[in-house]
Amino acid sequence: MKDTALHPVAADYRVEVARILADLPASEAEEILDDVEVNLSEVVAELDGAVTSESLRARLGTPHEYAAELRAAAGYPPLTRTGPGRLSNFGRAELLCLGLLVTLGAAFVTGIGLGAAKDGQDRWWIFPCLLGLAVEALNALWLRGREPGLPEIAALSVGRRARALGESLRTGRWAEPVRFLMGLQSAWWVARALIVAVLAWVVAGGVWWPVGAGVLALIGSLWLGPRAARDRRLVWAAVPINALVIGAGIGMLGAGQLKPDAGSMEHVSYAPQSQYPPSFHTPEGSPLDPGSLLGTLDGQRLQNIYPFDAQGRPLKDVLLFDQNGKQLGLAGADHDYRCGPAGSELNLVPNRESLPFPQPRLVVEPGGAKCHVEEGTAPFTIAIPVRPGRQPSANPGAVPPPGTQLPQGAPSTAPSAGASGAPNPANRTTLPVPPNSAPPASPANPKTAESAESATAPAQSGS
Amino acid sequence: MDPSQLLKGVLDLAVLAVLREEDGYGYDVLRRLRKAGLDDVGDASVYGTLRRLYNAGLLTSYVVASDEGPNRKYYALNEPGRERFRESTDTWNSFARTMSELVGETR
């Protein structure tokens, strides 16, 4: 029976020896290590089961002594401490592992940033990207001219443990699923090219970018995949690339870039019907100052502002300014402009804080997963106090919408008085209220009272 | 006197001598050297010496599949190797004679 696998203790010994021969030309080191391997397997056979690190060392000396003897007898340059010998190799190997970790993390974060960026606005991923590229360049410098098997890495305790873990996975009780997963490796080589294509679609859109990027990625991926298994130096390229791709996938999913299927969520797209561009700026051309965003009113988050004129006609596309001429907006306005299962919200109304009032609002339908955007019309109507000499009105108070108004800040039902959908700005309506309905509701709902106040304030000051 | 120190100078000749009789792989050469009485010869020294002689063009090598482990790399003397063996033998003989006389005289 042919059993070419070296006893684990002997394999560790071989790795130690290989590390001390790492400065030799790769072909020569390979030849001599083949001999060492044969020697070790003969000694293992000779020890007949009693193979321990100690028994091996008693027979052959320490790996260092063995390698030194080998070098002397083979006429290789003697091992020097300052040369590419034991100590400097050791430091480099550890730095290389550290470099791999850094590039892995940087690539992963870059991938998330790339995948989650919308409309190319968020560019923070450039920083981890640059860091990863810089470290990767250092890695490449150190890897240049190394042996493909990277014995100095394999000799690190990390490398040994990783190999032992891999060995136990391949032969242990999980051998079957592990083998199955290993068989999926080539599927992953295709899948990661696919993710790159999707990423190109998200970032650049169109057809040719994704197709071109996908084809190039597929070629590169199929080239790299099998080679990285043979030439361990390519691990320093494959691992960051995989991390980048996986990060991009997570980023795209997390940011809801891939439109979920219709079953899990209803899509709502909102196209502003007003003439204002999606990215609204103040008249001076600069974005709104965060300091001029209105936050709360009486401890409640201010969710919208519904302007009416003195005749009670709802106004549309109103801009508000403070005493310094700064445009006012709504803080935290994105809250109720997201919809969908947790983690996959779509920001349906971009730049809401700078849109004119009343702003479009998101109506969450019962069940929570579906929602739609309603144009910025008031979900209620008001009654205006009558000035002397004007048309008589029975009640100076506001008309409270009946029932439970404004659940979660977004009214789901329109008040009965204004019919569903609230009055259209086009057909201006002033609705005097029947006197009997107003008084009971008004104190019951502070929010109603609030809107009544704001609606009545100008009228009172004018009278 | 430490025999391993003496061995260093003559290990090339010892290995050539072993291979002159019959081709051998590393461990086989080691065993034959020990059997001949060179107990102190180290594994790594033999493998290293074989490698150096091969690199110097004095040996040829070929691989033979083994039933018990990794493939065995057999080494064989070629013509330059045999030539080197003759030279080294002459050198050794004259050296040994000189040393014997020297040691015999002073005794």
Coordinates of C-alpha atoms in Angstrom, one line a residue:
Chain A
M1 CA 0.0 0.0 0.0
K2 CA 1.3 3.3 -0.9
D3 CA 0.9 6.0 1.8
T4 CA 2.7 9.2 0.7
A5 CA 1.3 11.3 3.5
L6 CA 4.0 12.1 6.0
H7 CA 3.4 11.5 9.7
P8 CA 2.2 14.8 11.1
V9 CA 5.2 15.1 13.5
A10 CA 7.5 14.4 10.6
A11 CA 5.6 16.9 8.4
D12 CA 6.1 19.6 11.0
Y13 CA 9.8 18.7 11.1
R14 CA 10.0 18.9 7.4
V15 CA 8.4 22.4 7.5
E16 CA 10.9 23.5 10.1
V17 CA 13.8 22.3 7.9
A18 CA 12.2 23.9 4.8
R19 CA 12.1 27.3 6.6
I20 CA 15.8 27.2 7.2
L21 CA 16.4 26.3 3.5
A22 CA 14.0 29.0 2.3
D23 CA 16.8 31.2 0.9
L24 CA 17.9 28.5 -1.5
P25 CA 16.8 28.7 -5.2
A26 CA 13.3 27.2 -5.3
S27 CA 14.1 24.2 -7.6
E28 CA 17.1 23.2 -5.4
A29 CA 15.1 23.6 -2.2
E30 CA 12.4 21.5 -3.7
E31 CA 14.8 18.7 -4.7
I32 CA 16.5 18.6 -1.3
L33 CA 13.2 18.7 0.5
D34 CA 12.0 15.7 -1.5
D35 CA 15.1 13.9 -0.1
V36 CA 14.4 15.2 3.4
E37 CA 10.8 13.9 3.1
V38 CA 12.1 10.4 2.0
N39 CA 14.5 10.5 4.9
L40 CA 11.8 11.4 7.3
S41 CA 9.4 8.7 6.1
E42 CA 12.2 6.1 6.4
V43 CA 12.9 7.2 10.0
V44 CA 9.2 7.1 10.8
A45 CA 9.1 3.6 9.5
E46 CA 12.2 2.8 11.6
L47 CA 10.7 4.2 14.7
D48 CA 7.7 2.0 14.1
G49 CA 4.8 3.8 15.7
A50 CA 6.7 5.5 18.4
V51 CA 7.0 8.7 16.5
T52 CA 7.1 11.8 18.7
S53 CA 8.7 15.1 18.3
E54 CA 11.3 13.9 20.9
S55 CA 12.1 10.6 19.3
L56 CA 12.5 12.2 15.9
R57 CA 14.9 14.8 17.4
A58 CA 16.8 12.2 19.2
R59 CA 17.3 10.4 16.0
L60 CA 18.0 13.3 13.6
G61 CA 18.8 16.3 15.9
T62 CA 16.7 19.4 15.9
P63 CA 15.4 20.6 12.6
H64 CA 17.9 23.4 12.9
E65 CA 20.8 21.1 13.4
Y66 CA 19.6 18.8 10.7
A67 CA 19.2 21.7 8.2
A68 CA 22.6 23.1 9.2
E69 CA 24.2 19.7 8.6
L70 CA 22.4 19.4 5.3
R71 CA 23.6 22.8 4.2
A72 CA 27.2 22.1 5.2
A73 CA 27.2 18.7 3.4
A74 CA 25.5 20.0 0.3
G75 CA 27.8 22.9 0.0
Y76 CA 25.1 25.5 0.4
P77 CA 26.1 28.9 1.9
P78 CA 26.1 28.6 5.6
L79 CA 23.2 30.0 7.6
T80 CA 23.8 33.5 8.8
R81 CA 21.8 35.4 11.3
T82 CA 21.8 38.6 9.3
G83 CA 21.2 37.0 5.9
P84 CA 17.9 35.6 4.7
G85 CA 18.1 33.1 7.5
R86 CA 15.9 32.0 10.3
L87 CA 15.3 35.3 12.2
S88 CA 14.6 37.6 9.3
N89 CA 12.4 35.0 7.6
F90 CA 10.5 34.6 10.8
G91 CA 9.7 38.3 11.0
R92 CA 8.8 38.6 7.4
A93 CA 6.5 35.6 7.6
E94 CA 4.6 37.1 10.5
L95 CA 4.4 40.5 8.7
L96 CA 3.1 38.8 5.6
C97 CA 0.3 37.1 7.7
L98 CA -0.5 40.5 9.2
G99 CA -0.5 42.0 5.8
L100 CA -3.0 39.4 4.6
L101 CA -5.3 40.2 7.6
V102 CA -5.1 43.9 6.9
T103 CA -5.8 43.5 3.2
L104 CA -8.6 41.1 4.0
G105 CA -10.3 43.6 6.3
A106 CA -9.7 46.5 4.1
A107 CA -11.0 44.7 1.0
F108 CA -14.1 43.6 2.9
V109 CA -14.9 47.1 4.1
T110 CA -14.2 48.5 0.7
G111 CA -16.6 45.9 -0.8
I112 CA -19.4 46.9 1.6
G113 CA -18.8 50.5 0.8
L114 CA -18.9 49.9 -2.9
G115 CA -21.9 47.7 -2.7
A116 CA -23.9 50.0 -0.4
A117 CA -23.0 53.3 -2.2
K118 CA -26.0 54.8 -3.9
D119 CA -25.7 57.0 -7.0
G120 CA -21.9 57.2 -6.4
Q121 CA -22.5 59.6 -3.5
D122 CA -20.8 57.7 -0.7
R123 CA -17.2 57.5 -1.5
W124 CA -15.8 56.7 2.0
W125 CA -14.7 53.3 0.7
I126 CA -11.8 54.9 -1.1
F127 CA -9.9 55.1 2.2
P128 CA -10.0 51.4 3.1
C129 CA -9.4 50.7 -0.6
L130 CA -6.2 52.8 -0.6
L131 CA -5.1 51.2 2.6
G132 CA -5.7 47.7 1.2
L133 CA -3.8 48.5 -2.0
A134 CA -0.8 49.9 -0.1
V135 CA -0.5 46.9 2.1
E136 CA -1.1 44.6 -0.8
A137 CA 1.8 46.3 -2.6
L138 CA 4.1 45.6 0.4
N139 CA 2.9 42.0 0.5
A140 CA 3.7 41.6 -3.2
L141 CA 7.2 43.0 -2.6
W142 CA 7.8 40.5 0.1
L143 CA 6.3 37.6 -1.8
R144 CA 8.4 38.3 -4.8
G145 CA 11.0 35.5 -5.3
R146 CA 9.6 33.3 -2.5
E147 CA 9.0 29.6 -3.0
P148 CA 5.5 28.9 -4.2
G149 CA 4.9 26.6 -1.2
L150 CA 5.8 29.4 1.2
P151 CA 7.5 27.2 3.7
E152 CA 8.2 30.1 6.0
I153 CA 4.5 30.7 6.4
A154 CA 3.7 27.1 6.8
A155 CA 6.3 26.9 9.5
L156 CA 4.6 29.5 11.6
S157 CA 2.5 28.1 14.4
V158 CA -0.5 29.7 12.7
G159 CA 0.3 27.9 9.5
R160 CA 0.7 24.6 11.3
R161 CA -2.5 24.9 13.2
A162 CA -4.4 25.9 10.0
R163 CA -3.0 22.8 8.3
A164 CA -3.9 20.6 11.3
L165 CA -7.4 22.0 11.2
G166 CA -7.7 21.4 7.5
E167 CA -6.5 17.9 7.9
S168 CA -9.0 17.1 10.7
L169 CA -11.8 18.7 8.6
R170 CA -10.9 16.5 5.6
T171 CA -10.7 13.3 7.6
G172 CA -13.0 13.9 10.6
R173 CA -16.6 13.4 11.1
W174 CA -17.5 16.3 8.8
A175 CA -15.4 14.9 6.0
E176 CA -18.4 14.3 3.8
P177 CA -19.9 17.9 3.9
V178 CA -16.4 19.4 3.8
R179 CA -15.7 17.4 0.6
F180 CA -19.0 18.6 -0.8
L181 CA -18.1 22.2 -0.1
M182 CA -14.7 21.8 -1.6
G183 CA -16.4 20.5 -4.7
L184 CA -18.3 23.8 -4.9
Q185 CA -15.0 25.7 -5.2
S186 CA -15.3 26.1 -8.9
A187 CA -18.9 27.2 -8.6
W188 CA -17.6 30.0 -6.4
W189 CA -15.1 31.0 -9.0
V190 CA -18.0 31.6 -11.3
A191 CA -20.3 33.1 -8.6
R192 CA -17.7 35.8 -7.6
A193 CA -17.5 36.9 -11.2
L194 CA -21.3 37.2 -11.2
I195 CA -21.2 39.3 -8.1
V196 CA -18.7 41.6 -9.8
A197 CA -21.0 41.9 -12.7
V198 CA -23.9 42.8 -10.4
L199 CA -21.7 45.3 -8.6
A200 CA -20.9 46.9 -11.9
W201 CA -24.6 47.1 -12.6
V202 CA -25.2 48.8 -9.3
V203 CA -22.3 51.2 -9.6
A204 CA -22.4 52.0 -13.3
G205 CA -25.7 50.7 -14.5
G206 CA -26.4 50.0 -18.1
V207 CA -25.6 46.8 -19.9
W208 CA -22.1 47.0 -21.2
W209 CA -20.4 47.8 -17.9
P210 CA -21.8 44.8 -16.1
V211 CA -21.2 42.5 -19.1
G212 CA -17.7 43.6 -19.6
A213 CA -16.8 43.6 -15.9
G214 CA -18.4 40.2 -15.5
V215 CA -16.5 38.6 -18.5
L216 CA -13.2 40.1 -17.3
A217 CA -13.9 39.0 -13.7
L218 CA -14.8 35.5 -14.9
I219 CA -11.5 35.1 -16.9
G220 CA -9.5 36.4 -14.0
S221 CA -11.3 34.3 -11.5
L222 CA -10.9 31.1 -13.4
W223 CA -7.2 31.9 -14.0
L224 CA -6.6 32.6 -10.3
G225 CA -8.7 29.9 -8.7
P226 CA -6.8 26.8 -9.6
R227 CA -3.4 28.6 -9.4
A228 CA -3.9 29.8 -5.9
A229 CA -4.2 26.2 -4.7
R230 CA -0.9 25.4 -6.2
D231 CA 1.1 28.6 -5.7
R232 CA 0.3 29.7 -2.1
R233 CA 1.7 33.1 -2.9
L234 CA -1.5 33.8 -4.8
V235 CA -3.4 33.4 -1.6
W236 CA -2.4 37.0 -0.9
A237 CA -4.3 38.0 -4.0
A238 CA -7.2 35.5 -3.7
V239 CA -8.2 36.2 -0.1
P240 CA -8.6 40.0 -0.5
I241 CA -10.4 39.5 -3.7
N242 CA -12.9 37.1 -2.1
A243 CA -13.3 39.5 0.9
L244 CA -14.0 42.3 -1.5
V245 CA -16.6 40.4 -3.5
I246 CA -18.3 39.0 -0.4
G247 CA -18.3 42.5 1.2
A248 CA -19.8 43.9 -2.0
G249 CA -22.5 41.3 -1.9
I250 CA -23.3 42.0 1.7
G251 CA -23.2 45.7 1.0
M252 CA -25.6 45.5 -1.9
L253 CA -28.0 43.3 -0.1
G254 CA -27.8 45.4 3.1
A255 CA -28.5 48.6 1.2
G256 CA -31.3 47.0 -0.8
Q257 CA -29.6 47.6 -4.1
L258 CA -30.9 44.4 -5.5
K259 CA -34.6 44.9 -5.8
P260 CA -36.2 42.2 -3.7
D261 CA -38.8 40.1 -5.3
A262 CA -42.3 41.3 -5.3
G263 CA -43.5 38.7 -2.8
S264 CA -41.5 40.0 0.1
M265 CA -42.2 43.7 -0.5
E266 CA -44.1 46.1 -2.6
H267 CA -42.1 48.5 -4.6
V268 CA -42.9 52.1 -4.5
S269 CA -41.2 54.5 -6.6
Y270 CA -41.7 58.2 -6.1
A271 CA -41.2 60.7 -8.8
P272 CA -41.6 64.3 -7.5
Q273 CA -44.5 65.9 -9.4
S274 CA -43.4 69.4 -8.5
Q275 CA -40.9 71.3 -10.6
Y276 CA -38.3 71.0 -7.9
P277 CA -35.3 68.9 -8.8
P278 CA -34.7 65.8 -6.6
S279 CA -31.6 67.4 -5.1
F280 CA -33.1 70.6 -3.8
H281 CA -30.9 73.4 -2.9
T282 CA -31.5 76.7 -1.2
P283 CA -31.8 79.8 -3.5
E284 CA -28.1 80.5 -2.9
G285 CA -27.3 77.1 -4.3
S286 CA -26.0 75.5 -1.1
P287 CA -27.6 72.6 0.7
L288 CA -29.6 73.2 3.7
D289 CA -27.8 74.1 6.9
P290 CA -28.4 71.3 9.4
G291 CA -28.9 74.0 12.0
S292 CA -32.0 75.2 10.3
L293 CA -33.8 71.9 10.3
L294 CA -36.9 71.8 12.5
G295 CA -36.8 68.9 14.9
T296 CA -39.5 68.7 17.6
L297 CA -42.5 70.6 18.5
D298 CA -43.8 70.2 22.1
G299 CA -41.8 67.1 22.5
Q300 CA -43.3 65.4 19.4
R301 CA -41.2 64.9 16.3
L302 CA -42.4 67.4 13.7
Q303 CA -43.3 65.3 10.7
N304 CA -44.7 67.7 8.2
I305 CA -46.0 71.2 7.9
Y306 CA -49.2 71.9 6.1
P307 CA -49.5 75.6 5.1
F308 CA -52.9 77.1 4.5
D309 CA -53.8 80.6 3.4
A310 CA -56.1 82.8 5.4
Q311 CA -59.1 81.5 3.6
G312 CA -58.2 77.9 4.7
R313 CA -57.0 76.9 1.3
P314 CA -54.2 74.5 1.4
L315 CA -51.0 75.8 -0.1
K316 CA -48.6 73.8 -2.2
D317 CA -44.9 74.1 -2.7
V318 CA -44.2 76.5 0.1
L319 CA -40.7 77.3 1.3
L320 CA -40.2 78.6 4.8
F321 CA -37.4 80.9 5.9
D322 CA -36.2 82.2 9.2
Q323 CA -35.4 85.8 10.1
N324 CA -31.9 85.4 8.6
G325 CA -33.2 84.2 5.3
K326 CA -32.2 80.7 5.9
Q327 CA -34.4 78.0 4.5
L328 CA -36.1 75.8 7.1
G329 CA -36.4 72.1 6.6
L330 CA -37.4 69.1 8.6
A331 CA -34.9 67.2 10.7
G332 CA -34.9 63.4 10.7
A333 CA -37.3 63.5 7.9
D334 CA -36.2 60.2 6.5
H335 CA -37.8 58.3 9.3
D336 CA -41.1 57.6 7.8
Y337 CA -39.8 57.7 4.3
R338 CA -38.6 54.2 4.5
C339 CA -40.5 51.0 4.1
G340 CA -40.0 47.4 4.0
P341 CA -38.7 44.6 6.2
A342 CA -36.1 45.6 8.7
G343 CA -32.8 46.2 7.0
S344 CA -34.1 46.5 3.5
E345 CA -35.7 49.9 3.6
L346 CA -35.8 51.9 0.5
N347 CA -35.3 55.6 0.8
L348 CA -38.3 56.6 -1.2
V349 CA -38.2 60.3 -1.0
P350 CA -34.6 61.5 -1.3
N351 CA -33.6 64.9 0.1
R352 CA -36.9 65.2 1.9
E353 CA -35.6 67.8 4.3
S354 CA -35.2 70.4 1.7
L355 CA -38.4 69.7 -0.3
P356 CA -41.1 72.4 -0.2
F357 CA -44.0 72.0 2.2
P358 CA -46.2 70.1 2.5
Q359 CA -43.9 67.3 1.8
P360 CA -44.8 64.0 0.3
R361 CA -45.3 61.4 2.9
L362 CA -45.1 57.6 3.1
V363 CA -48.2 55.8 4.1
V364 CA -47.5 52.4 5.6
E365 CA -50.3 50.0 4.9
P366 CA -51.6 47.6 7.6
G367 CA -49.1 44.8 7.8
G368 CA -46.1 47.0 7.7
A369 CA -44.4 45.6 4.6
K370 CA -46.3 47.6 2.1
C371 CA -46.4 51.3 1.7
H372 CA -46.9 54.0 -0.8
V373 CA -46.0 57.6 -1.2
E374 CA -48.7 60.2 -1.1
E375 CA -48.3 63.7 -2.5
G376 CA -48.0 66.4 0.1
T377 CA -51.6 67.2 0.7
A378 CA -53.0 67.6 4.2
P379 CA -54.8 64.6 5.6
F380 CA -57.3 66.9 7.2
T381 CA -59.1 70.1 6.5
I382 CA -59.3 73.1 8.6
A383 CA -61.9 75.7 9.5
I384 CA -60.9 79.3 9.7
P385 CA -62.2 81.6 12.3
V386 CA -64.3 84.2 10.8
R387 CA -63.2 87.8 10.9
P388 CA -65.8 90.4 11.4
G389 CA -67.7 91.1 8.3
R390 CA -66.9 87.8 6.7
Q391 CA -68.9 84.7 6.0
P392 CA -70.1 83.4 9.3
S393 CA -68.6 80.3 10.7
A394 CA -70.0 78.3 13.5
N395 CA -66.8 77.3 15.2
P396 CA -63.4 78.9 15.5
G397 CA -61.8 75.6 16.3
A398 CA -60.2 73.1 14.0
V399 CA -61.8 70.2 12.4
P400 CA -60.3 67.2 14.0
P401 CA -60.1 64.2 11.8
P402 CA -62.2 61.5 13.4
G403 CA -60.9 58.3 14.7
T404 CA -57.3 57.5 15.3
Q405 CA -55.4 60.1 13.5
L406 CA -51.7 59.9 12.6
P407 CA -50.6 56.5 13.8
Q408 CA -46.8 56.4 13.5
G409 CA -46.8 59.8 12.0
A410 CA -48.4 58.7 8.8
P411 CA -52.1 58.8 8.6
S412 CA -53.4 55.7 7.0
T413 CA -56.9 56.9 6.5
A414 CA -58.2 60.2 5.2
P415 CA -60.6 62.1 7.3
S416 CA -64.2 61.5 6.5
A417 CA -64.9 65.2 6.0
G418 CA -62.4 65.7 3.2
A419 CA -63.1 62.4 1.6
S420 CA -60.3 60.0 0.9
G421 CA -57.0 61.5 -0.1
A422 CA -57.5 64.9 1.4
P423 CA -58.4 67.9 -0.7
N424 CA -56.5 68.4 -3.9
P425 CA -54.8 71.8 -3.9
A426 CA -56.5 72.5 -7.2
N427 CA -60.0 72.5 -5.8
R428 CA -59.5 74.6 -2.8
T429 CA -61.9 73.8 -0.1
T430 CA -62.9 75.5 3.0
L431 CA -64.9 73.4 5.1
P432 CA -66.8 74.9 7.9
V433 CA -67.4 72.4 10.5
P434 CA -70.6 71.3 12.1
P435 CA -70.5 72.8 15.5
N436 CA -71.4 69.6 17.3
S437 CA -68.4 67.6 16.1
A438 CA -65.6 69.9 17.0
P439 CA -65.6 70.4 20.8
P440 CA -65.4 66.8 22.0
A441 CA -62.5 65.9 19.7
S442 CA -60.4 68.9 20.1
P443 CA -59.2 68.4 23.7
A444 CA -58.9 64.7 23.2
N445 CA -56.2 64.9 20.6
P446 CA -53.3 67.2 21.4
K447 CA -52.0 66.9 17.8
T448 CA -55.3 68.2 16.5
A449 CA -55.2 71.0 19.0
E450 CA -51.7 71.8 17.8
S451 CA -52.7 72.0 14.2
A452 CA -55.7 74.0 15.1
E453 CA -53.4 76.5 16.9
S454 CA -51.1 76.9 14.0
A455 CA -54.0 77.3 11.7
T456 CA -55.7 79.8 13.8
A457 CA -52.7 81.8 14.9
P458 CA -52.5 84.2 11.9
A459 CA -56.2 84.7 12.0
Q460 CA -56.1 85.7 15.6
S461 CA -53.3 88.1 15.3
G462 CA -55.0 89.7 12.3
S463 CA -58.2 90.2 14.1
Chain B
M1 CA 39.6 12.1 18.5
D2 CA 36.0 12.7 17.3
P3 CA 35.4 10.4 14.3
S4 CA 32.8 12.7 13.0
Q5 CA 35.4 15.3 12.4
L6 CA 37.5 12.9 10.4
L7 CA 34.4 11.8 8.5
K8 CA 33.7 15.2 7.1
G9 CA 36.8 15.1 4.9
V10 CA 36.2 11.7 3.6
L11 CA 32.5 11.4 3.4
D12 CA 32.5 12.2 -0.4
L13 CA 34.9 9.3 -0.9
A14 CA 32.8 7.0 1.3
V15 CA 29.6 7.8 -0.6
L16 CA 31.3 7.3 -3.9
A17 CA 32.7 4.0 -2.7
V18 CA 29.3 2.8 -1.7
L19 CA 27.7 3.8 -5.0
R20 CA 30.5 2.3 -7.0
E21 CA 29.3 -1.2 -5.8
E22 CA 25.6 -0.6 -6.5
D23 CA 23.2 2.3 -7.2
G24 CA 21.4 3.4 -4.1
Y25 CA 18.8 5.9 -2.7
G26 CA 19.7 8.2 0.2
Y27 CA 18.6 6.0 3.1
D28 CA 20.1 2.9 1.4
V29 CA 23.4 4.7 1.1
L30 CA 23.2 5.7 4.8
R31 CA 22.5 2.1 5.9
R32 CA 25.4 0.8 3.9
L33 CA 27.8 3.3 5.3
R34 CA 26.7 2.4 8.8
K35 CA 26.9 -1.3 8.1
A36 CA 30.4 -0.7 6.9
G37 CA 31.2 0.8 10.4
L38 CA 30.7 4.5 9.9
D39 CA 28.2 4.7 12.8
D40 CA 28.5 8.4 13.3
V41 CA 27.4 9.5 9.9
G42 CA 24.4 11.7 10.1
D43 CA 21.3 11.4 7.9
A44 CA 21.5 15.0 6.8
S45 CA 25.2 14.7 5.9
V46 CA 24.5 11.8 3.6
Y47 CA 21.6 13.5 1.9
G48 CA 23.5 16.7 1.6
T49 CA 26.6 15.0 0.2
L50 CA 24.6 13.1 -2.4
R51 CA 23.0 16.3 -3.4
R52 CA 26.3 18.1 -3.7
L53 CA 27.9 15.3 -5.7
Y54 CA 24.9 15.3 -8.0
N55 CA 25.1 19.0 -8.5
A56 CA 28.8 18.6 -9.3
G57 CA 27.8 16.3 -12.1
L58 CA 29.4 13.2 -10.5
L59 CA 26.2 11.3 -10.1
T60 CA 23.1 10.6 -12.1
S61 CA 19.7 10.1 -10.5
Y62 CA 16.5 8.3 -11.3
V63 CA 13.3 7.8 -9.5
V64 CA 11.9 4.4 -8.6
A65 CA 8.4 4.0 -7.2
S66 CA 8.3 2.5 -3.7
D67 CA 5.7 0.3 -2.1
E68 CA 6.3 1.7 1.4
G69 CA 6.4 5.4 1.0
P70 CA 7.5 8.3 -1.2
N71 CA 9.3 7.6 -4.5
R72 CA 12.9 6.8 -4.0
K73 CA 15.5 8.8 -5.8
Y74 CA 18.3 6.5 -6.8
Y75 CA 21.8 7.8 -7.4
A76 CA 24.4 6.2 -9.7
L77 CA 28.0 6.9 -10.5
N78 CA 28.6 8.3 -13.9
E79 CA 31.9 8.5 -15.7
P80 CA 33.1 11.7 -14.1
G81 CA 32.0 10.2 -10.8
R82 CA 34.1 7.1 -11.3
E83 CA 37.0 9.3 -12.3
R84 CA 36.6 11.4 -9.1
F85 CA 36.5 8.1 -7.1
R86 CA 39.8 7.0 -8.6
E87 CA 41.5 10.3 -7.8
S88 CA 40.1 10.5 -4.4
T89 CA 41.1 6.9 -3.7
D90 CA 44.7 7.7 -4.7
T91 CA 44.7 10.8 -2.5
W92 CA 43.2 8.9 0.4
N93 CA 45.7 6.0 0.1
S94 CA 48.7 8.2 0.0
F95 CA 47.3 10.3 2.9
A96 CA 46.5 7.2 4.9
R97 CA 49.9 5.8 4.3
T98 CA 51.5 9.0 5.4
M99 CA 49.4 9.2 8.5
S100 CA 50.1 5.6 9.4
E101 CA 53.8 6.1 9.0
L102 CA 53.6 9.3 11.0
V103 CA 51.6 7.7 13.8
G104 CA 53.7 4.6 13.7
E105 CA 56.9 6.5 14.0
T106 CA 55.8 8.5 17.0
R107 CA 54.4 5.6 18.9

